[in-house]
Coordinates of N, CA and C in Angstrom, one line a residue:
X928 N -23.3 -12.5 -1.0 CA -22.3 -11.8 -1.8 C -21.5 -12.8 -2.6
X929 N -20.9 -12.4 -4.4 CA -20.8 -13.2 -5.0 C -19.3 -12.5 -5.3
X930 N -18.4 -13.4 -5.2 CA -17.1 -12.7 -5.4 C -16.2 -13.4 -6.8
X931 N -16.1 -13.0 -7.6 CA -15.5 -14.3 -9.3 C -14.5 -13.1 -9.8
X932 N -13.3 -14.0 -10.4 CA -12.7 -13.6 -10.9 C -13.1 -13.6 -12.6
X933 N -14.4 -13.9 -13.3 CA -15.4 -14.1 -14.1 C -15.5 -12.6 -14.4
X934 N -16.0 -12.4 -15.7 CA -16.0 -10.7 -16.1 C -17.5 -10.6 -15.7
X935 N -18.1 -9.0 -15.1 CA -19.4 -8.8 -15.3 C -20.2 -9.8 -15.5
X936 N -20.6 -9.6 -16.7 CA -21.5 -10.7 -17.3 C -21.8 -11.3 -16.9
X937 N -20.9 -12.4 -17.3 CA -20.8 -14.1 -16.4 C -21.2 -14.1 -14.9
X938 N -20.3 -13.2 -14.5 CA -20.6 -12.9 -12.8 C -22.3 -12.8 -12.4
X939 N -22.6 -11.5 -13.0 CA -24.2 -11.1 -12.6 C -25.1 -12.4 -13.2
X940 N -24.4 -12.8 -14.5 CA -25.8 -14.2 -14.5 C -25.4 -15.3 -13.9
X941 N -24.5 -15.7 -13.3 CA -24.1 -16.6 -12.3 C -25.2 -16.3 -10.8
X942 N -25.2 -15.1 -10.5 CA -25.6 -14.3 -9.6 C -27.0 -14.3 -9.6
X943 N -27.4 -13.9 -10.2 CA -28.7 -14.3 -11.1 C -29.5 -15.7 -10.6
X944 N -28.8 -16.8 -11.7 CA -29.3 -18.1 -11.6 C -29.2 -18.6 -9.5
X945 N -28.3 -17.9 -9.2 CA -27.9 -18.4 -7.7 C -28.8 -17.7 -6.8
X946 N -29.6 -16.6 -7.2 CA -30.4 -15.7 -6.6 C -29.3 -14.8 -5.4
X947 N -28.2 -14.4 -5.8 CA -27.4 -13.8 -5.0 C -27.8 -12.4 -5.3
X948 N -27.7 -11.6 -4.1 CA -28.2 -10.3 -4.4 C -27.1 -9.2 -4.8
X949 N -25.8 -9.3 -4.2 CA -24.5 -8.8 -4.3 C -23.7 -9.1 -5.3
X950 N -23.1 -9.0 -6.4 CA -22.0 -9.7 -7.3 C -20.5 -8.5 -7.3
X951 N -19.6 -9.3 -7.3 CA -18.1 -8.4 -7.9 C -17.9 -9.2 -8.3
X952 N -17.2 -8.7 -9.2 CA -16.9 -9.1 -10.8 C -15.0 -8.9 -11.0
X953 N -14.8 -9.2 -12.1 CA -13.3 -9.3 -12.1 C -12.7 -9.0 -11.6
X954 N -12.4 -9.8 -10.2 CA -11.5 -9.7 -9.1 C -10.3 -10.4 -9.5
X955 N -9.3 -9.6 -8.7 CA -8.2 -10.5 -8.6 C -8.2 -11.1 -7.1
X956 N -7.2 -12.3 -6.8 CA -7.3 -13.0 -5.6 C -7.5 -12.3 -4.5
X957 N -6.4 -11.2 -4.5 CA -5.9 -10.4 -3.4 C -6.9 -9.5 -2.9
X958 N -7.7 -9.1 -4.4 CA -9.5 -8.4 -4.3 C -10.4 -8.6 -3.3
X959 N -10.6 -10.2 -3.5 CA -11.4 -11.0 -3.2 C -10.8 -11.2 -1.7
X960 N -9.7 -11.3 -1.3 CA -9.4 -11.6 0.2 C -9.5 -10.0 1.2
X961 N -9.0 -9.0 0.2 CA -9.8 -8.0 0.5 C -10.8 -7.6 1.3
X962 N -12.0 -8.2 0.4 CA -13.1 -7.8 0.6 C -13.7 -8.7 1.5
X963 N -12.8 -10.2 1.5 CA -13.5 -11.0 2.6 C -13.1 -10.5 4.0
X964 N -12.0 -9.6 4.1 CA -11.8 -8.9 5.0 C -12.3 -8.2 5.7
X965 N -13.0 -7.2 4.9 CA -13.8 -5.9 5.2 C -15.1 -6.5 5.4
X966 N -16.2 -7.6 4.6 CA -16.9 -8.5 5.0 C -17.4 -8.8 6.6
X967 N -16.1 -9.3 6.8 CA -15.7 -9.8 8.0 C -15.7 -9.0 9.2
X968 N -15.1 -7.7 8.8 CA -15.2 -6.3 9.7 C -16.1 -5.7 10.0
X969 N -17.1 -5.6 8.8 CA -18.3 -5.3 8.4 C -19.9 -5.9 9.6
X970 N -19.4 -7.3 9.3 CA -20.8 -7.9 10.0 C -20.3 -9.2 10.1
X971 N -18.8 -9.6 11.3 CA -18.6 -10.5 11.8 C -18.3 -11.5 10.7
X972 N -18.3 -13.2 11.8 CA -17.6 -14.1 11.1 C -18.4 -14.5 9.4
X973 N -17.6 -14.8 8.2 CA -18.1 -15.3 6.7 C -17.1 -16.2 6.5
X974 N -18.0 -17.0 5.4 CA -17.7 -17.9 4.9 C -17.2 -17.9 4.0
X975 N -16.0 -18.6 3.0 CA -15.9 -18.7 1.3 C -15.9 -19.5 0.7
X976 N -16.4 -19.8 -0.2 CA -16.5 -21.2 -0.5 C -16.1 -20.3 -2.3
X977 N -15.2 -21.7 -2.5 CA -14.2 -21.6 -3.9 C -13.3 -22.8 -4.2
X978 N -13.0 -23.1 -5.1 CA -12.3 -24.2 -5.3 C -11.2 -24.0 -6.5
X979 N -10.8 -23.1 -6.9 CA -9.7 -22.5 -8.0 C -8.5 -22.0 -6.8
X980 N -7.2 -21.4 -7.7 CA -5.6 -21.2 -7.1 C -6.6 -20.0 -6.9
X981 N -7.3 -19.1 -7.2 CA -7.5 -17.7 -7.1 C -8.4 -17.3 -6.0
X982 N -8.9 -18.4 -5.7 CA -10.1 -18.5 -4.6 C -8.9 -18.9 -2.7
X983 N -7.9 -19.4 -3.5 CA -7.0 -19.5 -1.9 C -6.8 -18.2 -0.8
X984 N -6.6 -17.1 -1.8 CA -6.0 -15.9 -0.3 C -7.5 -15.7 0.3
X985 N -8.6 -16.0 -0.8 CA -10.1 -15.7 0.2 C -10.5 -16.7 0.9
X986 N -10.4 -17.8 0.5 CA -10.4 -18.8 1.7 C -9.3 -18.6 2.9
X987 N -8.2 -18.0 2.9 CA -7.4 -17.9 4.0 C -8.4 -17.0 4.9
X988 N -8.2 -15.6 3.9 CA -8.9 -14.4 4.9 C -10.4 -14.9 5.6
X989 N -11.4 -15.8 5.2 CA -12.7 -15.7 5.6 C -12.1 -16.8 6.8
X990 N -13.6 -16.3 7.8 CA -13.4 -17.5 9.4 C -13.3 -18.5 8.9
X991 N -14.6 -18.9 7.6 CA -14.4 -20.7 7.5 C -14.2 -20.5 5.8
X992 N -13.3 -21.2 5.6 CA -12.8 -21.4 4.0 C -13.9 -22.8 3.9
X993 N -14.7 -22.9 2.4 CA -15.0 -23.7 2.1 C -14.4 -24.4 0.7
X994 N -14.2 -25.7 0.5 CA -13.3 -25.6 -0.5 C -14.2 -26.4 -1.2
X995 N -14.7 -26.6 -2.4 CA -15.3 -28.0 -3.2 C -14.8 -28.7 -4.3
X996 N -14.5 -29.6 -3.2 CA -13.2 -30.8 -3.8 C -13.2 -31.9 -5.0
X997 N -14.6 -32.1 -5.6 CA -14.5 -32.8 -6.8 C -13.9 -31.5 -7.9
X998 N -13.9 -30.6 -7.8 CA -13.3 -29.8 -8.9 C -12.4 -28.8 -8.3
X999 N -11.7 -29.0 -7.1 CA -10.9 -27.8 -6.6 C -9.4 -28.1 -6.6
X1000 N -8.6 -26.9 -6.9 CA -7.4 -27.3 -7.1 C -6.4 -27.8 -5.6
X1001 N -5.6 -28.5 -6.0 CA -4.9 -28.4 -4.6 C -4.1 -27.4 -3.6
X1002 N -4.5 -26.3 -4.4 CA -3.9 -25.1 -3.0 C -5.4 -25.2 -2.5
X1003 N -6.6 -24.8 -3.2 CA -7.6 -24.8 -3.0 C -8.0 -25.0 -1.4
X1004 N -7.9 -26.8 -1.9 CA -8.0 -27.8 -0.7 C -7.5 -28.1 0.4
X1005 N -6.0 -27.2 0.2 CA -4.9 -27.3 1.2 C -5.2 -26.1 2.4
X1006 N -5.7 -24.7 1.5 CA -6.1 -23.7 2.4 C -7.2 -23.7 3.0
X1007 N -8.4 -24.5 2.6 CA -9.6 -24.5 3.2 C -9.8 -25.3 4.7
X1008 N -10.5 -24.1 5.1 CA -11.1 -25.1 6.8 C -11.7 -26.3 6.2
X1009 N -12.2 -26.4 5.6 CA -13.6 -27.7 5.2 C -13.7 -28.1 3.8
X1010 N -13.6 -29.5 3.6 CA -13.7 -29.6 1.7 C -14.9 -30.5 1.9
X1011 N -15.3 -29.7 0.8 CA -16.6 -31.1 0.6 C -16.1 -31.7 -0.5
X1012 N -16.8 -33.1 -0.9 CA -15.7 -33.8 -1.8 C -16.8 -34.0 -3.4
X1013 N -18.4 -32.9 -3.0 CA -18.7 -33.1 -4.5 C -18.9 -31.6 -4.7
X1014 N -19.4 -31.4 -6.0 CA -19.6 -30.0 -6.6 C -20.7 -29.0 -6.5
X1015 N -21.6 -29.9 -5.3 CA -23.0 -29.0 -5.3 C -23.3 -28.3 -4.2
X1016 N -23.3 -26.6 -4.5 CA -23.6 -25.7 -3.0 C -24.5 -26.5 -2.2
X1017 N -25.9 -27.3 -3.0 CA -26.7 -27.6 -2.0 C -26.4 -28.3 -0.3
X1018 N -25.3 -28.9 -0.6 CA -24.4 -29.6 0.3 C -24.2 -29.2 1.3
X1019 N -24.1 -27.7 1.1 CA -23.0 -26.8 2.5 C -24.3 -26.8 3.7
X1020 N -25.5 -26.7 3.6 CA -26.6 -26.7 4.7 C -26.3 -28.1 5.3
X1021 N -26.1 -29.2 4.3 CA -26.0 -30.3 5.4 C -24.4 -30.2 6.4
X1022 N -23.4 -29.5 5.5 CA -22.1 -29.6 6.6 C -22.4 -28.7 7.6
X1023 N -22.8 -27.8 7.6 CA -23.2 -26.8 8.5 C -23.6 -27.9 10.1
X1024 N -24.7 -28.5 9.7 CA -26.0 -29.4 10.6 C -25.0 -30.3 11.2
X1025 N -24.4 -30.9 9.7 CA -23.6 -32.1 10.4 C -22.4 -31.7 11.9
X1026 N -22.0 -30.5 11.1 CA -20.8 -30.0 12.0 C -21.3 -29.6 13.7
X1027 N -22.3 -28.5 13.3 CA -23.2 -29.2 14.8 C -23.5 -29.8 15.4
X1028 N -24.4 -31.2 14.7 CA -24.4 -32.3 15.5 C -22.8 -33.0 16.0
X1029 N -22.0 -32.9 15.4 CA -20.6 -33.3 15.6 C -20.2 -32.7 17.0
X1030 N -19.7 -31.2 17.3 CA -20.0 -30.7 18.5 C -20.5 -31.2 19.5
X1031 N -21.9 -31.0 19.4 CA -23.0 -31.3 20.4 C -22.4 -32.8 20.9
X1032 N -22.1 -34.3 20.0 CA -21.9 -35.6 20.5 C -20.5 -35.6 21.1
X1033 N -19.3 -34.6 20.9 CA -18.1 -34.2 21.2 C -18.2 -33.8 22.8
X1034 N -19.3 -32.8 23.2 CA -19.1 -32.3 24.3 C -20.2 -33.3 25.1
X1035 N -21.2 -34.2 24.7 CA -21.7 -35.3 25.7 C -20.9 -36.1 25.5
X1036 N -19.8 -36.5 25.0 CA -18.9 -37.6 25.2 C -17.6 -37.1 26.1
X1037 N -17.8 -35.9 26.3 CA -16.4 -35.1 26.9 C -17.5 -35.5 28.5
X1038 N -18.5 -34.9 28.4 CA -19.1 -35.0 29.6 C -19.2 -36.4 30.4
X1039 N -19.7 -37.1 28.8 CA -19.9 -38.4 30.3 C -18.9 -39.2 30.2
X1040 N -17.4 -38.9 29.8 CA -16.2 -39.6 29.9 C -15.7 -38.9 31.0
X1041 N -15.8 -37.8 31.6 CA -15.4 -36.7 32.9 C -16.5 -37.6 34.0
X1042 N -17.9 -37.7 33.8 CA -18.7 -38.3 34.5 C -18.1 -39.5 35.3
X1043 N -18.0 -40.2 34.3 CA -17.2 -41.6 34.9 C -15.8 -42.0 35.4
X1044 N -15.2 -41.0 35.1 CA -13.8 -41.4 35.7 C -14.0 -40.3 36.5
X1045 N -14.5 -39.5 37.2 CA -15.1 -38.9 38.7 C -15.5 -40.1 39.6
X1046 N -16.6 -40.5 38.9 CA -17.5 -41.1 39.6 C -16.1 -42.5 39.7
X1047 N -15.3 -42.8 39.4 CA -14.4 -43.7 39.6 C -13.5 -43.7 40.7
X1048 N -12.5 -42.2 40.6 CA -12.0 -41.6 41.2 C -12.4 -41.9 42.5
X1049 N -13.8 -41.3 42.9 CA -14.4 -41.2 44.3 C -14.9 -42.7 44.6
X1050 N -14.9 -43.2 43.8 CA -15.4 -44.6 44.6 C -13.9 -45.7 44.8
X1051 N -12.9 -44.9 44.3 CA -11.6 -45.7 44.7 C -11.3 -45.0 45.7
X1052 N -11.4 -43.9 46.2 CA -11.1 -43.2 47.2 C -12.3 -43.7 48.6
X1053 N -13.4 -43.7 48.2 CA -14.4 -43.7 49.0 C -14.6 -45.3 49.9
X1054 N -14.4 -46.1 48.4 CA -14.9 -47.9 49.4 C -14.0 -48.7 48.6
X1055 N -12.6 -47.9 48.2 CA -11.8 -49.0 47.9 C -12.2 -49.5 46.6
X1056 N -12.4 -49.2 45.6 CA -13.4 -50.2 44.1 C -11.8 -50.7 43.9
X1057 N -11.8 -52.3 43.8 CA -10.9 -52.8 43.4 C -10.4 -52.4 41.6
X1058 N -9.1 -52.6 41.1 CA -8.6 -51.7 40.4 C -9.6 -52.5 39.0
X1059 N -9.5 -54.5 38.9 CA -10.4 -54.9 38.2 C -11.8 -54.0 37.7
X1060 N -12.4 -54.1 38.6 CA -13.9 -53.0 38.1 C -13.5 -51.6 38.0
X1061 N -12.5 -51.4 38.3 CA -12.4 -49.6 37.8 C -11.9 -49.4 36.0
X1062 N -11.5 -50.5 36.2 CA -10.5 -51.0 34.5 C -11.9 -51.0 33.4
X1063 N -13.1 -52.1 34.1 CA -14.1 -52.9 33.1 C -14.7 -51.0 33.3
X1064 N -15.1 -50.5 34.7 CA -16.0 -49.5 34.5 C -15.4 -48.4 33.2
X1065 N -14.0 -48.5 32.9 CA -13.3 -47.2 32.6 C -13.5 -47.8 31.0
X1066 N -13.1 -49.0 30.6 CA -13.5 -49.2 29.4 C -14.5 -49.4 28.5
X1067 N -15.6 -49.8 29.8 CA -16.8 -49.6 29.7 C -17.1 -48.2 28.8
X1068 N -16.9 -47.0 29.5 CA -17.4 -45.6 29.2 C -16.7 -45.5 27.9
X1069 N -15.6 -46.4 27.4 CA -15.3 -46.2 26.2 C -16.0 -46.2 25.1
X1070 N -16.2 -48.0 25.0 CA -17.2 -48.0 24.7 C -18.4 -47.1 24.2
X1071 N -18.8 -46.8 25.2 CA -20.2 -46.0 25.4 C -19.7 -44.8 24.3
X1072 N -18.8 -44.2 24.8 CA -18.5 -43.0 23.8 C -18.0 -43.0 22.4
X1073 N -17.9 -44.1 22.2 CA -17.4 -44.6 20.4 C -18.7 -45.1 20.2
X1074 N -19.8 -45.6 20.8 CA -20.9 -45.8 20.3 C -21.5 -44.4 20.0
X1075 N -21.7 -43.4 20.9 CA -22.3 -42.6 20.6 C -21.6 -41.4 19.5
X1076 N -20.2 -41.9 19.3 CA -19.6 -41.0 18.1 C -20.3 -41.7 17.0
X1077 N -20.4 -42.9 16.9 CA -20.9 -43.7 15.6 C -22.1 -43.1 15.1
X1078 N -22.9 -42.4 16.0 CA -24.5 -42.1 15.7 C -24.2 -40.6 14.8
X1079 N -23.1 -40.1 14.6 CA -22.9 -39.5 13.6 C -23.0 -39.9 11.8
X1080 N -22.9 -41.3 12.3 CA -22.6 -41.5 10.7 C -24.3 -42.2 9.9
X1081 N -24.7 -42.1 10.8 CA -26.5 -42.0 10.4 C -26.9 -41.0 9.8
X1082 N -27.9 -41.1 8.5 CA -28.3 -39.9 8.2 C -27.8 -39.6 6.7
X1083 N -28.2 -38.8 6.0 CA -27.3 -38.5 4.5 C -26.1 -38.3 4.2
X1084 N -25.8 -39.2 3.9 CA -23.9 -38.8 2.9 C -23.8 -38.3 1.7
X1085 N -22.6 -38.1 1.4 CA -22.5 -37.8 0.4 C -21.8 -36.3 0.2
X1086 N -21.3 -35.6 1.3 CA -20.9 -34.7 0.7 C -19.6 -34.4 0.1

């Protein structure tokens, strides 16, 4: 669904070239948050992706506001869940992935940072682990978890 405050025309051949099958056409802001509304009501969480002052009340209304920040205004930017910082939809499939993989290394780093200061816990309780090796084991797992956040930044940039 293609939401522009763009007349007809421009709208449907925007719509067109984007292979969108839905278009509304000369909306006002309030329109368009509207309908991201009903959207929303309709068939659960959506997305908006906009970068104009007119595109902000629909980025409020949708689950995830997308904003695109080489050409977006600063309410734009300010209201959006997510800015990507160049101009091309192609992009939004990689933040999607990336944001996933982001999760996924968030909750194995939640896990084996819980792992180890358990496994700490009970061996100062259990055989005494002097406080020295509980310090090196605990920084240790630091470590470990800022390396495996790093493994995020492998991979394509650029958005």
């Amino acid at each position: 669904v293609m939401l522009t405050g763009d007349n007809a025309l421009v709208g449907e051949t925007i719509g067109q070239q984007a292979h969108v099958d839905e278009v509304h056409a000369g909306l006002m802001p309030d329109e368009k948050a509207r309908i991201m509304e009903d959207l929303e009501r309709e068939h659960g969480p959506v997305a908006m992706v906009g970068d104009g002052v007119n595109d902000a009340p629909a980025l409020a209304a949708a689950t995830v506001g997308i904003a695109m920040g080489a050409a977006g205004t600063d309410v734009a930017l300010e209201t959006a869940d997510v800015v990507l910082m160049g101009d091309k939809l192609d992009s939004i499939p990689y933040a999607i992935q990336l944001s996933r993989r982001a999760q996924r290394v968030v909750w194995q780093n939640i896990g084996f940072a819980l792992t180890v200061i358990l496994v700490l816990v009970l061996s100062a309780f259990v055989i005494n682990l002097p406080l020295p090796l509980g310090v090196v084991g605990h920084e240790g797992s630091t470590v470990i978890v800022v390396l495996n956040g790093l493994r995020l930044l492998t991979g394509r940039t650029g958005i």
